[in-house]
């Protein structure tokens, strides 16, 4: 479960947020992982020793609220991939990021899938129709921090300030032909996994 949470991004997760009580809130899931808190540090150290996770140590002069953090390594991502067996051609990496104005960025391996994702989002009222959609192909690019592909399609556009506040989630789910999280991958296993 910790691998499922950490695989998609270059995320450093603080130790206290990986505890059994905090983890469900961090990962937005109803249940926690099965590692008891009194064994968690030893388990994480084992993952670091096996080069599946890496950790950053708190500097000795750092404030008390700073603590040891963990993230998945390339080897950890490959271990996750061998177990979950994702179909990367159905993966959509969605990223809203700040600039002068808010931007929305979509990364995927298939141009038609990226356009379909935007179309379904607009039809379901999840996003406003982009006024200006930019598309480019990134060569030898990362789709996740640990996984490179020969060509990745990038779509980007400015977010409208009046994004819909009550999307039709049923319509969105009916139109779905992609996965963008571990929860979606596991829920849609018939077409999302090899």
JSON list of C-alpha atoms in Angstrom, two decimals:
[
{"chain": "A", "resi": 1, "resn": "UNK", "atom": "CA", "xyz": [0.00, 0.00, 0.00]},
{"chain": "A", "resi": 2, "resn": "UNK", "atom": "CA", "xyz": [2.90, 2.37, 0.68]},
{"chain": "A", "resi": 3, "resn": "UNK", "atom": "CA", "xyz": [4.30, 1.58, -2.78]},
{"chain": "A", "resi": 4, "resn": "UNK", "atom": "CA", "xyz": [0.87, 2.32, -4.32]},
{"chain": "A", "resi": 5, "resn": "UNK", "atom": "CA", "xyz": [0.88, 5.72, -2.65]},
{"chain": "A", "resi": 6, "resn": "UNK", "atom": "CA", "xyz": [4.47, 6.70, -3.46]},
{"chain": "A", "resi": 7, "resn": "UNK", "atom": "CA", "xyz": [4.90, 5.40, -7.05]},
{"chain": "A", "resi": 8, "resn": "UNK", "atom": "CA", "xyz": [3.44, 8.19, -9.21]},
{"chain": "A", "resi": 9, "resn": "UNK", "atom": "CA", "xyz": [5.38, 11.18, -8.06]},
{"chain": "A", "resi": 10, "resn": "UNK", "atom": "CA", "xyz": [8.64, 12.45, -6.74]},
{"chain": "A", "resi": 11, "resn": "UNK", "atom": "CA", "xyz": [7.09, 12.73, -3.30]},
{"chain": "A", "resi": 12, "resn": "UNK", "atom": "CA", "xyz": [8.98, 12.83, -0.01]},
{"chain": "A", "resi": 13, "resn": "UNK", "atom": "CA", "xyz": [6.59, 11.50, 2.67]},
{"chain": "A", "resi": 14, "resn": "UNK", "atom": "CA", "xyz": [7.44, 12.41, 6.29]},
{"chain": "A", "resi": 15, "resn": "UNK", "atom": "CA", "xyz": [7.64, 9.49, 8.71]},
{"chain": "A", "resi": 16, "resn": "UNK", "atom": "CA", "xyz": [4.78, 10.72, 10.91]},
{"chain": "A", "resi": 17, "resn": "UNK", "atom": "CA", "xyz": [2.42, 10.79, 7.90]},
{"chain": "A", "resi": 18, "resn": "UNK", "atom": "CA", "xyz": [3.23, 7.15, 7.15]},
{"chain": "A", "resi": 19, "resn": "UNK", "atom": "CA", "xyz": [1.97, 6.01, 10.56]},
{"chain": "A", "resi": 20, "resn": "UNK", "atom": "CA", "xyz": [-1.10, 3.76, 10.58]},
{"chain": "A", "resi": 21, "resn": "UNK", "atom": "CA", "xyz": [-3.34, 6.50, 11.95]},
{"chain": "A", "resi": 22, "resn": "UNK", "atom": "CA", "xyz": [-2.23, 9.28, 9.57]},
{"chain": "A", "resi": 23, "resn": "UNK", "atom": "CA", "xyz": [-1.69, 7.32, 6.35]},
{"chain": "A", "resi": 24, "resn": "UNK", "atom": "CA", "xyz": [-5.37, 6.92, 5.30]},
{"chain": "A", "resi": 25, "resn": "UNK", "atom": "CA", "xyz": [-5.83, 10.70, 5.42]},
{"chain": "A", "resi": 26, "resn": "UNK", "atom": "CA", "xyz": [-2.66, 11.32, 3.46]},
{"chain": "A", "resi": 27, "resn": "UNK", "atom": "CA", "xyz": [-3.48, 8.68, 0.83]},
{"chain": "A", "resi": 28, "resn": "UNK", "atom": "CA", "xyz": [-7.23, 9.47, 0.77]},
{"chain": "A", "resi": 29, "resn": "UNK", "atom": "CA", "xyz": [-8.20, 5.85, 1.40]},
{"chain": "A", "resi": 30, "resn": "UNK", "atom": "CA", "xyz": [-10.51, 4.29, 4.00]},
{"chain": "A", "resi": 31, "resn": "UNK", "atom": "CA", "xyz": [-7.99, 1.85, 5.51]},
{"chain": "A", "resi": 32, "resn": "UNK", "atom": "CA", "xyz": [-4.36, 2.00, 6.50]},
{"chain": "A", "resi": 33, "resn": "UNK", "atom": "CA", "xyz": [-1.40, -0.24, 5.72]},
{"chain": "A", "resi": 34, "resn": "UNK", "atom": "CA", "xyz": [-0.74, -3.29, 7.91]},
{"chain": "A", "resi": 35, "resn": "UNK", "atom": "CA", "xyz": [2.63, -2.25, 9.34]},
{"chain": "A", "resi": 36, "resn": "UNK", "atom": "CA", "xyz": [2.36, -1.52, 13.09]},
{"chain": "A", "resi": 37, "resn": "UNK", "atom": "CA", "xyz": [3.81, 1.84, 14.08]},
{"chain": "A", "resi": 38, "resn": "UNK", "atom": "CA", "xyz": [6.37, 0.22, 16.39]},
{"chain": "A", "resi": 39, "resn": "UNK", "atom": "CA", "xyz": [7.71, -1.75, 13.37]},
{"chain": "A", "resi": 40, "resn": "UNK", "atom": "CA", "xyz": [7.36, 0.97, 10.73]},
{"chain": "A", "resi": 41, "resn": "UNK", "atom": "CA", "xyz": [10.85, 2.48, 11.04]},
{"chain": "A", "resi": 42, "resn": "UNK", "atom": "CA", "xyz": [12.48, -0.95, 10.81]},
{"chain": "A", "resi": 43, "resn": "UNK", "atom": "CA", "xyz": [10.36, -1.80, 7.75]},
{"chain": "A", "resi": 44, "resn": "UNK", "atom": "CA", "xyz": [11.21, 1.53, 6.07]},
{"chain": "A", "resi": 45, "resn": "UNK", "atom": "CA", "xyz": [14.91, 1.02, 6.88]},
{"chain": "A", "resi": 46, "resn": "UNK", "atom": "CA", "xyz": [14.71, -2.41, 5.23]},
{"chain": "A", "resi": 47, "resn": "UNK", "atom": "CA", "xyz": [13.18, -0.81, 2.11]},
{"chain": "A", "resi": 48, "resn": "UNK", "atom": "CA", "xyz": [16.02, 1.74, 2.09]},
{"chain": "A", "resi": 49, "resn": "UNK", "atom": "CA", "xyz": [18.60, -1.04, 2.56]},
{"chain": "A", "resi": 50, "resn": "UNK", "atom": "CA", "xyz": [17.07, -2.90, -0.41]},
{"chain": "A", "resi": 51, "resn": "UNK", "atom": "CA", "xyz": [17.19, 0.34, -2.49]},
{"chain": "A", "resi": 52, "resn": "UNK", "atom": "CA", "xyz": [13.40, 0.34, -2.94]},
{"chain": "A", "resi": 53, "resn": "UNK", "atom": "CA", "xyz": [12.96, 3.58, -0.95]},
{"chain": "A", "resi": 54, "resn": "UNK", "atom": "CA", "xyz": [15.37, 6.39, -0.25]},
{"chain": "A", "resi": 55, "resn": "UNK", "atom": "CA", "xyz": [15.31, 8.57, 2.81]},
{"chain": "A", "resi": 56, "resn": "UNK", "atom": "CA", "xyz": [16.41, 12.07, 3.64]},
{"chain": "A", "resi": 57, "resn": "UNK", "atom": "CA", "xyz": [17.73, 12.58, 7.11]},
{"chain": "A", "resi": 58, "resn": "UNK", "atom": "CA", "xyz": [16.85, 15.56, 9.24]},
{"chain": "A", "resi": 59, "resn": "UNK", "atom": "CA", "xyz": [19.89, 17.85, 9.60]},
{"chain": "A", "resi": 60, "resn": "UNK", "atom": "CA", "xyz": [21.10, 18.02, 13.19]},
{"chain": "A", "resi": 61, "resn": "UNK", "atom": "CA", "xyz": [20.40, 21.76, 13.35]},
{"chain": "A", "resi": 62, "resn": "UNK", "atom": "CA", "xyz": [16.89, 21.45, 11.83]},
{"chain": "A", "resi": 63, "resn": "UNK", "atom": "CA", "xyz": [13.75, 22.33, 13.79]},
{"chain": "A", "resi": 64, "resn": "UNK", "atom": "CA", "xyz": [12.07, 19.51, 15.68]},
{"chain": "A", "resi": 65, "resn": "UNK", "atom": "CA", "xyz": [9.08, 19.51, 13.32]},
{"chain": "A", "resi": 66, "resn": "UNK", "atom": "CA", "xyz": [11.37, 18.46, 10.48]},
{"chain": "A", "resi": 67, "resn": "UNK", "atom": "CA", "xyz": [11.79, 14.73, 10.31]},
{"chain": "A", "resi": 68, "resn": "UNK", "atom": "CA", "xyz": [13.04, 11.87, 8.22]},
{"chain": "A", "resi": 69, "resn": "UNK", "atom": "CA", "xyz": [11.24, 11.53, 4.88]},
{"chain": "A", "resi": 70, "resn": "UNK", "atom": "CA", "xyz": [10.94, 8.67, 2.39]},
{"chain": "A", "resi": 71, "resn": "UNK", "atom": "CA", "xyz": [10.24, 8.24, -1.31]},
{"chain": "A", "resi": 72, "resn": "UNK", "atom": "CA", "xyz": [10.29, 5.51, -3.91]},
{"chain": "A", "resi": 73, "resn": "UNK", "atom": "CA", "xyz": [13.46, 4.88, -5.92]},
{"chain": "A", "resi": 74, "resn": "UNK", "atom": "CA", "xyz": [13.64, 3.77, -9.55]},
{"chain": "A", "resi": 75, "resn": "UNK", "atom": "CA", "xyz": [14.13, 0.21, -8.28]},
{"chain": "A", "resi": 76, "resn": "UNK", "atom": "CA", "xyz": [11.09, 0.61, -6.01]},
{"chain": "A", "resi": 77, "resn": "UNK", "atom": "CA", "xyz": [9.05, 1.87, -8.96]},
{"chain": "A", "resi": 78, "resn": "UNK", "atom": "CA", "xyz": [10.12, -1.12, -11.02]},
{"chain": "A", "resi": 79, "resn": "UNK", "atom": "CA", "xyz": [9.10, -3.45, -8.16]},
{"chain": "A", "resi": 80, "resn": "UNK", "atom": "CA", "xyz": [5.70, -1.72, -8.01]},
{"chain": "A", "resi": 81, "resn": "UNK", "atom": "CA", "xyz": [5.36, -2.05, -11.79]},
{"chain": "A", "resi": 82, "resn": "UNK", "atom": "CA", "xyz": [6.19, -5.77, -11.80]},
{"chain": "A", "resi": 83, "resn": "UNK", "atom": "CA", "xyz": [3.46, -6.40, -9.22]},
{"chain": "A", "resi": 84, "resn": "UNK", "atom": "CA", "xyz": [0.72, -4.07, -10.53]},
{"chain": "A", "resi": 85, "resn": "UNK", "atom": "CA", "xyz": [1.47, -4.66, -14.24]},
{"chain": "A", "resi": 86, "resn": "UNK", "atom": "CA", "xyz": [0.08, -1.34, -15.51]},
{"chain": "A", "resi": 87, "resn": "UNK", "atom": "CA", "xyz": [-0.71, -0.71, -19.15]},
{"chain": "A", "resi": 88, "resn": "UNK", "atom": "CA", "xyz": [1.23, 2.52, -19.56]},
{"chain": "A", "resi": 89, "resn": "UNK", "atom": "CA", "xyz": [-0.50, 3.27, -22.86]},
{"chain": "A", "resi": 90, "resn": "UNK", "atom": "CA", "xyz": [-3.71, 3.83, -20.79]},
{"chain": "A", "resi": 91, "resn": "UNK", "atom": "CA", "xyz": [-2.04, 6.04, -18.16]},
{"chain": "A", "resi": 92, "resn": "UNK", "atom": "CA", "xyz": [-2.76, 9.78, -17.90]},
{"chain": "A", "resi": 93, "resn": "UNK", "atom": "CA", "xyz": [-0.58, 11.90, -15.62]},
{"chain": "A", "resi": 94, "resn": "UNK", "atom": "CA", "xyz": [-2.55, 15.00, -14.66]},
{"chain": "A", "resi": 95, "resn": "UNK", "atom": "CA", "xyz": [-0.73, 17.93, -13.14]},
{"chain": "A", "resi": 96, "resn": "UNK", "atom": "CA", "xyz": [-2.06, 21.34, -12.19]},
{"chain": "A", "resi": 97, "resn": "UNK", "atom": "CA", "xyz": [0.89, 23.62, -11.59]},
{"chain": "A", "resi": 98, "resn": "UNK", "atom": "CA", "xyz": [1.31, 27.32, -10.77]},
{"chain": "A", "resi": 99, "resn": "UNK", "atom": "CA", "xyz": [2.73, 29.92, -13.12]},
{"chain": "A", "resi": 100, "resn": "UNK", "atom": "CA", "xyz": [1.58, 33.50, -13.74]},
{"chain": "A", "resi": 101, "resn": "UNK", "atom": "CA", "xyz": [-1.86, 31.97, -14.21]},
{"chain": "A", "resi": 102, "resn": "UNK", "atom": "CA", "xyz": [-2.85, 28.43, -13.27]},
{"chain": "A", "resi": 103, "resn": "UNK", "atom": "CA", "xyz": [-1.99, 25.85, -15.90]},
{"chain": "A", "resi": 104, "resn": "UNK", "atom": "CA", "xyz": [-3.20, 22.32, -16.41]},
{"chain": "A", "resi": 105, "resn": "UNK", "atom": "CA", "xyz": [-0.83, 19.74, -17.85]},
{"chain": "A", "resi": 106, "resn": "UNK", "atom": "CA", "xyz": [-1.60, 16.24, -19.07]},
{"chain": "A", "resi": 107, "resn": "UNK", "atom": "CA", "xyz": [1.08, 13.69, -19.94]},
{"chain": "A", "resi": 108, "resn": "UNK", "atom": "CA", "xyz": [0.31, 10.40, -21.71]},
{"chain": "A", "resi": 109, "resn": "UNK", "atom": "CA", "xyz": [1.74, 8.04, -24.32]},
{"chain": "A", "resi": 110, "resn": "UNK", "atom": "CA", "xyz": [-1.16, 8.29, -26.77]},
{"chain": "A", "resi": 111, "resn": "UNK", "atom": "CA", "xyz": [-2.30, 11.55, -28.34]},
{"chain": "A", "resi": 112, "resn": "UNK", "atom": "CA", "xyz": [-5.87, 10.31, -28.87]},
{"chain": "A", "resi": 113, "resn": "UNK", "atom": "CA", "xyz": [-6.13, 9.27, -25.20]},
{"chain": "A", "resi": 114, "resn": "UNK", "atom": "CA", "xyz": [-5.02, 12.73, -24.05]},
{"chain": "A", "resi": 115, "resn": "UNK", "atom": "CA", "xyz": [-7.63, 14.42, -26.23]},
{"chain": "A", "resi": 116, "resn": "UNK", "atom": "CA", "xyz": [-10.28, 11.94, -25.04]},
{"chain": "A", "resi": 117, "resn": "UNK", "atom": "CA", "xyz": [-9.40, 12.68, -21.40]},
{"chain": "A", "resi": 118, "resn": "UNK", "atom": "CA", "xyz": [-9.94, 16.41, -21.99]},
{"chain": "A", "resi": 119, "resn": "UNK", "atom": "CA", "xyz": [-13.18, 15.82, -23.93]},
{"chain": "A", "resi": 120, "resn": "UNK", "atom": "CA", "xyz": [-14.65, 13.61, -21.18]},
{"chain": "A", "resi": 121, "resn": "UNK", "atom": "CA", "xyz": [-13.60, 16.14, -18.52]},
{"chain": "A", "resi": 122, "resn": "UNK", "atom": "CA", "xyz": [-15.29, 18.98, -20.40]},
{"chain": "A", "resi": 123, "resn": "UNK", "atom": "CA", "xyz": [-18.46, 16.94, -21.11]},
{"chain": "A", "resi": 124, "resn": "UNK", "atom": "CA", "xyz": [-18.71, 15.92, -17.43]},
{"chain": "A", "resi": 125, "resn": "UNK", "atom": "CA", "xyz": [-18.25, 19.50, -16.26]},
{"chain": "A", "resi": 126, "resn": "UNK", "atom": "CA", "xyz": [-15.00, 18.68, -14.49]},
{"chain": "A", "resi": 127, "resn": "UNK", "atom": "CA", "xyz": [-12.99, 21.21, -16.49]},
{"chain": "A", "resi": 128, "resn": "UNK", "atom": "CA", "xyz": [-13.91, 24.18, -18.66]},
{"chain": "A", "resi": 129, "resn": "UNK", "atom": "CA", "xyz": [-13.31, 23.84, -22.38]},
{"chain": "A", "resi": 130, "resn": "UNK", "atom": "CA", "xyz": [-9.75, 25.00, -23.02]},
{"chain": "A", "resi": 131, "resn": "UNK", "atom": "CA", "xyz": [-9.57, 28.20, -25.07]},
{"chain": "A", "resi": 132, "resn": "UNK", "atom": "CA", "xyz": [-6.07, 27.40, -26.22]},
{"chain": "A", "resi": 133, "resn": "UNK", "atom": "CA", "xyz": [-4.79, 23.83, -26.05]},
{"chain": "A", "resi": 134, "resn": "UNK", "atom": "CA", "xyz": [-1.06, 23.33, -26.56]},
{"chain": "A", "resi": 135, "resn": "UNK", "atom": "CA", "xyz": [0.25, 19.92, -27.60]},
{"chain": "A", "resi": 136, "resn": "UNK", "atom": "CA", "xyz": [3.82, 18.81, -28.01]},
{"chain": "A", "resi": 137, "resn": "UNK", "atom": "CA", "xyz": [5.71, 15.53, -28.05]},
{"chain": "A", "resi": 138, "resn": "UNK", "atom": "CA", "xyz": [8.51, 15.18, -25.51]},
{"chain": "A", "resi": 139, "resn": "UNK", "atom": "CA", "xyz": [11.29, 12.85, -26.66]},
{"chain": "A", "resi": 140, "resn": "UNK", "atom": "CA", "xyz": [12.92, 10.46, -24.18]},
{"chain": "A", "resi": 141, "resn": "UNK", "atom": "CA", "xyz": [10.84, 11.86, -21.33]},
{"chain": "A", "resi": 142, "resn": "UNK", "atom": "CA", "xyz": [9.61, 10.75, -17.94]},
{"chain": "A", "resi": 143, "resn": "UNK", "atom": "CA", "xyz": [5.97, 9.82, -17.47]},
{"chain": "A", "resi": 144, "resn": "UNK", "atom": "CA", "xyz": [6.75, 9.17, -13.80]},
{"chain": "A", "resi": 145, "resn": "UNK", "atom": "CA", "xyz": [9.94, 10.21, -11.98]},
{"chain": "A", "resi": 146, "resn": "UNK", "atom": "CA", "xyz": [11.43, 6.73, -12.44]},
{"chain": "A", "resi": 147, "resn": "UNK", "atom": "CA", "xyz": [10.06, 5.66, -15.88]},
{"chain": "A", "resi": 148, "resn": "UNK", "atom": "CA", "xyz": [11.21, 7.09, -19.22]},
{"chain": "A", "resi": 149, "resn": "UNK", "atom": "CA", "xyz": [9.55, 6.61, -22.61]},
{"chain": "A", "resi": 150, "resn": "UNK", "atom": "CA", "xyz": [10.75, 7.42, -26.12]},
{"chain": "A", "resi": 151, "resn": "UNK", "atom": "CA", "xyz": [7.81, 9.80, -26.72]},
{"chain": "A", "resi": 152, "resn": "UNK", "atom": "CA", "xyz": [5.38, 11.40, -24.25]},
{"chain": "A", "resi": 153, "resn": "UNK", "atom": "CA", "xyz": [2.47, 13.61, -25.34]},
{"chain": "A", "resi": 154, "resn": "UNK", "atom": "CA", "xyz": [2.05, 16.78, -23.32]},
{"chain": "A", "resi": 155, "resn": "UNK", "atom": "CA", "xyz": [-1.16, 18.82, -23.42]},
{"chain": "A", "resi": 156, "resn": "UNK", "atom": "CA", "xyz": [-1.31, 22.10, -21.52]},
{"chain": "A", "resi": 157, "resn": "UNK", "atom": "CA", "xyz": [-3.76, 24.95, -21.18]},
{"chain": "A", "resi": 158, "resn": "UNK", "atom": "CA", "xyz": [-4.77, 27.71, -18.82]},
{"chain": "A", "resi": 159, "resn": "UNK", "atom": "CA", "xyz": [-7.36, 26.80, -16.22]},
{"chain": "A", "resi": 160, "resn": "UNK", "atom": "CA", "xyz": [-10.50, 28.90, -16.41]},
{"chain": "A", "resi": 161, "resn": "UNK", "atom": "CA", "xyz": [-11.21, 30.82, -13.18]},
{"chain": "A", "resi": 162, "resn": "UNK", "atom": "CA", "xyz": [-14.82, 29.58, -13.22]},
{"chain": "A", "resi": 163, "resn": "UNK", "atom": "CA", "xyz": [-14.18, 25.83, -13.30]},
{"chain": "A", "resi": 164, "resn": "UNK", "atom": "CA", "xyz": [-17.36, 23.79, -12.73]},
{"chain": "A", "resi": 165, "resn": "UNK", "atom": "CA", "xyz": [-18.09, 23.15, -9.09]},
{"chain": "A", "resi": 166, "resn": "UNK", "atom": "CA", "xyz": [-20.50, 20.22, -9.50]},
{"chain": "A", "resi": 167, "resn": "UNK", "atom": "CA", "xyz": [-19.12, 17.79, -12.07]},
{"chain": "A", "resi": 168, "resn": "UNK", "atom": "CA", "xyz": [-21.15, 14.82, -13.28]},
{"chain": "A", "resi": 169, "resn": "UNK", "atom": "CA", "xyz": [-18.97, 12.02, -11.91]},
{"chain": "A", "resi": 170, "resn": "UNK", "atom": "CA", "xyz": [-21.14, 9.28, -13.44]},
{"chain": "A", "resi": 171, "resn": "UNK", "atom": "CA", "xyz": [-20.62, 10.76, -16.89]},
{"chain": "A", "resi": 172, "resn": "UNK", "atom": "CA", "xyz": [-16.90, 11.04, -16.19]},
{"chain": "A", "resi": 173, "resn": "UNK", "atom": "CA", "xyz": [-16.67, 7.38, -15.11]},
{"chain": "A", "resi": 174, "resn": "UNK", "atom": "CA", "xyz": [-18.70, 6.21, -18.14]},
{"chain": "A", "resi": 175, "resn": "UNK", "atom": "CA", "xyz": [-16.25, 7.98, -20.46]},
{"chain": "A", "resi": 176, "resn": "UNK", "atom": "CA", "xyz": [-13.14, 6.75, -18.66]},
{"chain": "A", "resi": 177, "resn": "UNK", "atom": "CA", "xyz": [-10.65, 4.71, -20.69]},
{"chain": "A", "resi": 178, "resn": "UNK", "atom": "CA", "xyz": [-7.55, 5.66, -18.67]},
{"chain": "A", "resi": 179, "resn": "UNK", "atom": "CA", "xyz": [-6.11, 5.34, -15.20]},
{"chain": "A", "resi": 180, "resn": "UNK", "atom": "CA", "xyz": [-4.20, 8.02, -13.33]},
{"chain": "A", "resi": 181, "resn": "UNK", "atom": "CA", "xyz": [-3.80, 6.58, -9.81]},
{"chain": "A", "resi": 182, "resn": "UNK", "atom": "CA", "xyz": [-3.28, 3.23, -8.11]},
{"chain": "A", "resi": 183, "resn": "UNK", "atom": "CA", "xyz": [-6.91, 3.26, -6.97]},
{"chain": "A", "resi": 184, "resn": "UNK", "atom": "CA", "xyz": [-8.08, 3.73, -10.56]},
{"chain": "A", "resi": 185, "resn": "UNK", "atom": "CA", "xyz": [-5.61, 1.13, -11.83]},
{"chain": "A", "resi": 186, "resn": "UNK", "atom": "CA", "xyz": [-6.89, -1.49, -9.39]},
{"chain": "A", "resi": 187, "resn": "UNK", "atom": "CA", "xyz": [-10.56, -0.56, -9.89]},
{"chain": "A", "resi": 188, "resn": "UNK", "atom": "CA", "xyz": [-10.24, -0.74, -13.69]},
{"chain": "A", "resi": 189, "resn": "UNK", "atom": "CA", "xyz": [-7.95, -3.75, -13.78]},
{"chain": "A", "resi": 190, "resn": "UNK", "atom": "CA", "xyz": [-9.61, -5.39, -16.81]},
{"chain": "A", "resi": 191, "resn": "UNK", "atom": "CA", "xyz": [-8.32, -2.78, -19.26]},
{"chain": "A", "resi": 192, "resn": "UNK", "atom": "CA", "xyz": [-5.69, -0.96, -17.20]},
{"chain": "A", "resi": 193, "resn": "UNK", "atom": "CA", "xyz": [-3.41, -3.90, -16.38]},
{"chain": "A", "resi": 194, "resn": "UNK", "atom": "CA", "xyz": [-1.50, -6.33, -18.57]}
]
